[in-house]
Amino acid sequence: MEAMLVLPVANGILPRPGGGIIAGVFLPEQGGDALFQVGAKNEVLLCPWQAEEESLYPVGVSARIREISQEQAVAEDGTPLVVYLATLEGCEHVRWHSLREEDGYFFAGQLKRMNFRQSRKTYPVISGAGWLPQGGYTEFRSEADLPVTIYGTDLESEREVSVSANLGGLVSKEQAHTIEHAIIRALSGYGLCTAKTLLMSVIRETTELKQSVENSIRFTLPEIIGHTDSGICGNPMTNLARFYLARDFTDNLRGGKGMARSLSEARRKTMSELTGEIGLSLAPGLRVMQGLKKGMSHDDTVLQLKTYQQVIARFPFDPWG
């Protein structure tokens, strides 16, 4: 395969390989000019942009430009500007091994087609192309019965789709809940959930969850418990914090207290009730771990890559597979 123009993707939207269609508006300085020069019927490579590393993930989806047109538009301040309307058709997963920059654009070389469906027995992955993961849930039935579901939206039909697997007997319930969140994070950030991206996502997710517990206690902010870059974690501690805060805030307002005082007192009372009910220690390090495991049903244990491979192998390749 010849070198391809790379379009960095920061919003997790990749076309589904094998004919999936996405359409978008491109500004000239954000790849529109280069896309227009490549022209219809030719291919470009869409690759996830890693904001934390400030780098491109080396696996993306090649896409054929089905249509592209130059249109006139108007900015919010009334200034006329040129935009490009493009329709892209997903072709296949592609890995690049070299990258060069030219006139502000990236071009990938040493390209290799990747058929992840065929290689699932030796290299299991879950694909995030063609859909936008939005949430998930873990059912704590028993250690031997732990269904995990990741749901999202099909980019073409806009219908809800999902992938599910039973992780019972493979990991603990707290680990399954952590893996649920980490899969969403990996699919959204990398477009692929592999053993390595899952491991990195587990580390980042649990780090941010623990930080949310510590900051909520230190600064008396119950509303930030369970918030990470991947979204809001649904768990007993987060749910209780939101319930107590809303209840106490409303009671204070009804009692005639001002907005600021009502919120401040509600926050203090909520944190007192929350830490007492869950039984958190006063020791900073210990209370964070108790909040993570007892309060939010998460586990920050980093498992072996082999275990993550087994976890991924239990899921389908994508929501349509």
C-alpha positions as a Python dict, from the first residue, in 0.01 Angstrom:
ca = {
    (1, 'M'): (0, 0, 0),
    (2, 'E'): (120, 350, -84),
    (3, 'A'): (155, 627, 170),
    (4, 'M'): (-177, 780, 280),
    (5, 'L'): (-288, 1116, 407),
    (6, 'V'): (-380, 1078, 775),
    (7, 'L'): (-682, 1254, 923),
    (8, 'P'): (-647, 1265, 1304),
    (9, 'V'): (-974, 1176, 1480),
    (10, 'A'): (-1031, 1320, 1826),
    (11, 'N'): (-1402, 1244, 1868),
    (12, 'G'): (-1391, 864, 1836),
    (13, 'I'): (-1585, 860, 1508),
    (14, 'L'): (-1442, 606, 1263),
    (15, 'P'): (-1629, 449, 968),
    (16, 'R'): (-1712, 82, 993),
    (17, 'P'): (-1472, -123, 775),
    (18, 'G'): (-1636, -298, 484),
    (19, 'G'): (-1860, -18, 362),
    (20, 'G'): (-1970, 188, 661),
    (21, 'I'): (-2056, 547, 569),
    (22, 'I'): (-1989, 867, 759),
    (23, 'A'): (-2037, 1224, 642),
    (24, 'G'): (-1887, 1540, 781),
    (25, 'V'): (-1792, 1902, 739),
    (26, 'F'): (-1420, 1981, 720),
    (27, 'L'): (-1261, 2322, 757),
    (28, 'P'): (-970, 2398, 521),
    (29, 'E'): (-712, 2413, 803),
    (30, 'Q'): (-847, 2094, 965),
    (31, 'G'): (-778, 1864, 671),
    (32, 'G'): (-1039, 1993, 429),
    (33, 'D'): (-788, 2132, 178),
    (34, 'A'): (-579, 1815, 182),
    (35, 'L'): (-889, 1596, 157),
    (36, 'F'): (-1007, 1794, -145),
    (37, 'Q'): (-666, 1754, -311),
    (38, 'V'): (-672, 1377, -257),
    (39, 'G'): (-1006, 1377, -436),
    (40, 'A'): (-1305, 1147, -476),
    (41, 'K'): (-1251, 770, -522),
    (42, 'N'): (-916, 786, -344),
    (43, 'E'): (-838, 675, 11),
    (44, 'V'): (-727, 844, 332),
    (45, 'L'): (-645, 697, 671),
    (46, 'L'): (-844, 799, 979),
    (47, 'C'): (-646, 749, 1299),
    (48, 'P'): (-739, 824, 1661),
    (49, 'W'): (-552, 1120, 1811),
    (50, 'Q'): (-418, 1054, 2160),
    (51, 'A'): (-459, 1380, 2350),
    (52, 'E'): (-271, 1264, 2659),
    (53, 'E'): (33, 1147, 2460),
    (54, 'E'): (-15, 1408, 2185),
    (55, 'S'): (36, 1140, 1923),
    (56, 'L'): (-149, 932, 1665),
    (57, 'Y'): (-253, 577, 1745),
    (58, 'P'): (-78, 356, 1484),
    (59, 'V'): (-395, 170, 1382),
    (60, 'G'): (-685, 334, 1203),
    (61, 'V'): (-945, 277, 934),
    (62, 'S'): (-879, 348, 567),
    (63, 'A'): (-1168, 529, 400),
    (64, 'R'): (-1257, 595, 39),
    (65, 'I'): (-1374, 947, -43),
    (66, 'R'): (-1709, 885, -210),
    (67, 'E'): (-1802, 1250, -251),
    (68, 'I'): (-1644, 1581, -162),
    (69, 'S'): (-1754, 1932, -247),
    (70, 'Q'): (-1645, 2285, -167),
    (71, 'E'): (-1920, 2498, -16),
    (72, 'Q'): (-1964, 2852, 109),
    (73, 'A'): (-2066, 2902, 471),
    (74, 'V'): (-2087, 3184, 723),
    (75, 'A'): (-1906, 3194, 1058),
    (76, 'E'): (-2080, 3298, 1380),
    (77, 'D'): (-1944, 3651, 1343),
    (78, 'G'): (-2083, 3677, 989),
    (79, 'T'): (-1751, 3621, 813),
    (80, 'P'): (-1783, 3412, 494),
    (81, 'L'): (-1571, 3098, 484),
    (82, 'V'): (-1513, 2789, 273),
    (83, 'V'): (-1595, 2442, 405),
    (84, 'Y'): (-1578, 2096, 251),
    (85, 'L'): (-1862, 1844, 268),
    (86, 'A'): (-1730, 1490, 244),
    (87, 'T'): (-1879, 1141, 250),
    (88, 'L'): (-1634, 867, 349),
    (89, 'E'): (-1673, 490, 311),
    (90, 'G'): (-1484, 266, 553),
    (91, 'C'): (-1258, 9, 388),
    (92, 'E'): (-1038, -181, 635),
    (93, 'H'): (-826, -152, 947),
    (94, 'V'): (-473, -43, 862),
    (95, 'R'): (-159, -21, 1073),
    (96, 'W'): (118, 224, 986),
    (97, 'H'): (485, 188, 1078),
    (98, 'S'): (621, 523, 962),
    (99, 'L'): (489, 877, 975),
    (100, 'R'): (606, 1199, 814),
    (101, 'E'): (478, 1554, 834),
    (102, 'E'): (450, 1773, 527),
    (103, 'D'): (300, 2122, 513),
    (104, 'G'): (124, 2063, 843),
    (105, 'Y'): (-31, 1728, 742),
    (106, 'F'): (60, 1371, 837),
    (107, 'F'): (134, 1100, 582),
    (108, 'A'): (158, 736, 693),
    (109, 'G'): (385, 481, 527),
    (110, 'Q'): (480, 113, 559),
    (111, 'L'): (112, 28, 578),
    (112, 'K'): (-29, -312, 663),
    (113, 'R'): (-388, -430, 622),
    (114, 'M'): (-526, -582, 944),
    (115, 'N'): (-804, -843, 940),
    (116, 'F'): (-886, -853, 1309),
    (117, 'R'): (-1181, -1088, 1260),
    (118, 'Q'): (-954, -1360, 1125),
    (119, 'S'): (-685, -1306, 1389),
    (120, 'R'): (-916, -1306, 1691),
    (121, 'K'): (-799, -1647, 1815),
    (122, 'T'): (-442, -1526, 1853),
    (123, 'Y'): (-500, -1150, 1887),
    (124, 'P'): (-848, -1074, 2019),
    (125, 'V'): (-975, -717, 1985),
    (126, 'I'): (-1304, -527, 2004),
    (127, 'S'): (-1357, -268, 1732),
    (128, 'G'): (-1494, 78, 1804),
    (129, 'A'): (-1530, 168, 1436),
    (130, 'G'): (-1880, 237, 1308),
    (131, 'W'): (-2033, 307, 1649),
    (132, 'L'): (-1990, 544, 1940),
    (133, 'P'): (-1972, 370, 2283),
    (134, 'Q'): (-2165, 573, 2539),
    (135, 'G'): (-2200, 365, 2853),
    (136, 'G'): (-2221, 23, 3008),
    (137, 'Y'): (-2329, -183, 3304),
    (138, 'T'): (-2210, -485, 3500),
    (139, 'E'): (-2455, -727, 3660),
    (140, 'F'): (-2326, -859, 3993),
    (141, 'R'): (-2509, -1193, 3998),
    (142, 'S'): (-2231, -1411, 4138),
    (143, 'E'): (-1858, -1463, 4095),
    (144, 'A'): (-1941, -1723, 3829),
    (145, 'D'): (-2202, -1507, 3656),
    (146, 'L'): (-2089, -1152, 3572),
    (147, 'P'): (-2248, -1020, 3250),
    (148, 'V'): (-2089, -699, 3120),
    (149, 'T'): (-2254, -487, 2851),
    (150, 'I'): (-2117, -189, 2658),
    (151, 'Y'): (-2378, 7, 2463),
    (152, 'G'): (-2362, 293, 2216),
    (153, 'T'): (-2497, 436, 1891),
    (154, 'D'): (-2460, 303, 1537),
    (155, 'L'): (-2315, 595, 1339),
    (156, 'E'): (-2526, 519, 1030),
    (157, 'S'): (-2865, 413, 1164),
    (158, 'E'): (-2835, 606, 1494),
    (159, 'R'): (-2985, 301, 1666),
    (160, 'E'): (-2854, 164, 1993),
    (161, 'V'): (-2611, -125, 1958),
    (162, 'S'): (-2408, -316, 2215),
    (163, 'V'): (-2149, -583, 2287),
    (164, 'S'): (-2179, -818, 2585),
    (165, 'A'): (-1984, -1093, 2755),
    (166, 'N'): (-2000, -1293, 3074),
    (167, 'L'): (-1676, -1254, 3269),
    (168, 'G'): (-1777, -1490, 3547),
    (169, 'G'): (-1499, -1718, 3668),
    (170, 'L'): (-1236, -1505, 3500),
    (171, 'V'): (-1224, -1189, 3714),
    (172, 'S'): (-1384, -1060, 4036),
    (173, 'K'): (-1699, -846, 4031),
    (174, 'E'): (-1496, -532, 4114),
    (175, 'Q'): (-1251, -611, 3834),
    (176, 'A'): (-1539, -672, 3592),
    (177, 'H'): (-1685, -330, 3675),
    (178, 'T'): (-1346, -166, 3620),
    (179, 'I'): (-1302, -352, 3291),
    (180, 'E'): (-1645, -229, 3178),
    (181, 'H'): (-1533, 131, 3215),
    (182, 'A'): (-1190, 63, 3068),
    (183, 'I'): (-1336, -96, 2754),
    (184, 'I'): (-1548, 215, 2693),
    (185, 'R'): (-1239, 429, 2742),
    (186, 'A'): (-1027, 215, 2507),
    (187, 'L'): (-1289, 207, 2231),
    (188, 'S'): (-1348, 582, 2253),
    (189, 'G'): (-981, 676, 2270),
    (190, 'Y'): (-810, 421, 2049),
    (191, 'G'): (-1089, 291, 1827),
    (192, 'L'): (-975, -58, 1935),
    (193, 'C'): (-980, -244, 2261),
    (194, 'T'): (-672, -466, 2273),
    (195, 'A'): (-502, -622, 2573),
    (196, 'K'): (-257, -329, 2586),
    (197, 'T'): (-512, -50, 2539),
    (198, 'L'): (-736, -219, 2796),
    (199, 'L'): (-451, -235, 3047),
    (200, 'M'): (-366, 134, 2994),
    (201, 'S'): (-732, 226, 3023),
    (202, 'V'): (-772, 34, 3350),
    (203, 'I'): (-478, 226, 3498),
    (204, 'R'): (-609, 564, 3387),
    (205, 'E'): (-967, 496, 3485),
    (206, 'T'): (-886, 378, 3838),
    (207, 'T'): (-637, 662, 3888),
    (208, 'E'): (-906, 916, 3800),
    (209, 'L'): (-1170, 741, 4012),
    (210, 'K'): (-939, 744, 4316),
    (211, 'Q'): (-860, 1108, 4252),
    (212, 'S'): (-1232, 1186, 4243),
    (213, 'V'): (-1274, 1026, 4588),
    (214, 'E'): (-977, 1212, 4734),
    (215, 'N'): (-1079, 1549, 4588),
    (216, 'S'): (-1442, 1509, 4694),
    (217, 'I'): (-1336, 1453, 5055),
    (218, 'R'): (-1058, 1714, 5059),
    (219, 'F'): (-1265, 1992, 4903),
    (220, 'T'): (-1611, 1879, 5026),
    (221, 'L'): (-1747, 1824, 4674),
    (222, 'P'): (-1966, 1512, 4671),
    (223, 'E'): (-2085, 1591, 4316),
    (224, 'I'): (-1746, 1502, 4162),
    (225, 'I'): (-1733, 1145, 4298),
    (226, 'G'): (-1710, 894, 4014),
    (227, 'H'): (-1633, 1150, 3743),
    (228, 'T'): (-1356, 1058, 3498),
    (229, 'D'): (-1263, 1157, 3143),
    (230, 'S'): (-1471, 862, 3018),
    (231, 'G'): (-1790, 978, 3193),
    (232, 'I'): (-1973, 929, 3521),
    (233, 'C'): (-1948, 593, 3694),
    (234, 'G'): (-2277, 449, 3810),
    (235, 'N'): (-2212, 294, 4151),
    (236, 'P'): (-2355, 299, 4506),
    (237, 'M'): (-2123, 575, 4630),
    (238, 'T'): (-2187, 807, 4334),
    (239, 'N'): (-2560, 744, 4344),
    (240, 'L'): (-2582, 807, 4718),
    (241, 'A'): (-2377, 1126, 4686),
    (242, 'R'): (-2612, 1264, 4423),
    (243, 'F'): (-2922, 1159, 4620),
    (244, 'Y'): (-2804, 1302, 4953),
    (245, 'L'): (-2683, 1628, 4796),
    (246, 'A'): (-3009, 1689, 4607),
    (247, 'R'): (-3219, 1606, 4913),
    (248, 'D'): (-3022, 1819, 5159),
    (249, 'F'): (-2992, 2112, 4918),
    (250, 'T'): (-3369, 2111, 4857),
    (251, 'D'): (-3442, 2085, 5230),
    (252, 'N'): (-3218, 2384, 5298),
    (253, 'L'): (-3388, 2595, 5032),
    (254, 'R'): (-3729, 2505, 5168),
    (255, 'G'): (-3605, 2610, 5513),
    (256, 'G'): (-3547, 2959, 5384),
    (257, 'K'): (-3170, 2950, 5347),
    (258, 'G'): (-2997, 3125, 5057),
    (259, 'M'): (-2863, 2943, 4752),
    (260, 'A'): (-2493, 2957, 4846),
    (261, 'R'): (-2551, 2860, 5211),
    (262, 'S'): (-2791, 2582, 5115),
    (263, 'L'): (-2535, 2428, 4880),
    (264, 'S'): (-2242, 2466, 5118),
    (265, 'E'): (-2427, 2305, 5410),
    (266, 'A'): (-2569, 2031, 5187),
    (267, 'R'): (-2220, 1942, 5066),
    (268, 'R'): (-2084, 1913, 5421),
    (269, 'K'): (-2378, 1705, 5541),
    (270, 'T'): (-2365, 1482, 5234),
    (271, 'M'): (-1996, 1404, 5281),
    (272, 'S'): (-2052, 1330, 5650),
    (273, 'E'): (-2342, 1095, 5573),
    (274, 'L'): (-2158, 933, 5285),
    (275, 'T'): (-1832, 860, 5465),
    (276, 'G'): (-2025, 734, 5768),
    (277, 'E'): (-2250, 501, 5571),
    (278, 'I'): (-1967, 349, 5367),
    (279, 'G'): (-1735, 344, 5668),
    (280, 'L'): (-1438, 527, 5517),
    (281, 'S'): (-1120, 560, 5720),
    (282, 'L'): (-978, 903, 5813),
    (283, 'A'): (-638, 800, 5672),
    (284, 'P'): (-605, 962, 5324),
    (285, 'G'): (-455, 665, 5138),
    (286, 'L'): (-682, 405, 5297),
    (287, 'R'): (-1001, 605, 5253),
    (288, 'V'): (-934, 637, 4881),
    (289, 'M'): (-895, 261, 4840),
    (290, 'Q'): (-1203, 197, 5053),
    (291, 'G'): (-1397, 446, 4843),
    (292, 'L'): (-1281, 276, 4523),
    (293, 'K'): (-1360, -81, 4628),
    (294, 'K'): (-1631, -56, 4897),
    (295, 'G'): (-1801, 256, 4769),
    (296, 'M'): (-1769, 228, 4392),
    (297, 'S'): (-1717, -150, 4342),
    (298, 'H'): (-1392, -102, 4148),
    (299, 'D'): (-1053, -271, 4171),
    (300, 'D'): (-728, -107, 4060),
    (301, 'T'): (-539, -436, 4034),
    (302, 'V'): (-346, -454, 3706),
    (303, 'L'): (-398, -801, 3562),
    (304, 'Q'): (-172, -992, 3326),
    (305, 'L'): (-202, -924, 2954),
    (306, 'K'): (-309, -1285, 2907),
    (307, 'T'): (-611, -1226, 3133),
    (308, 'Y'): (-709, -914, 2938),
    (309, 'Q'): (-682, -1116, 2617),
    (310, 'Q'): (-918, -1375, 2764),
    (311, 'V'): (-1158, -1099, 2868),
    (312, 'I'): (-1164, -947, 2518),
    (313, 'A'): (-1203, -1289, 2354),
    (314, 'R'): (-1536, -1333, 2532),
    (315, 'F'): (-1678, -1025, 2360),
    (316, 'P'): (-1780, -1015, 1993),
    (317, 'F'): (-1554, -824, 1753),
    (318, 'D'): (-1817, -551, 1711),
    (319, 'P'): (-2191, -495, 1770),
    (320, 'W'): (-2280, -650, 1433),
    (321, 'G'): (-2067, -965, 1455),
}
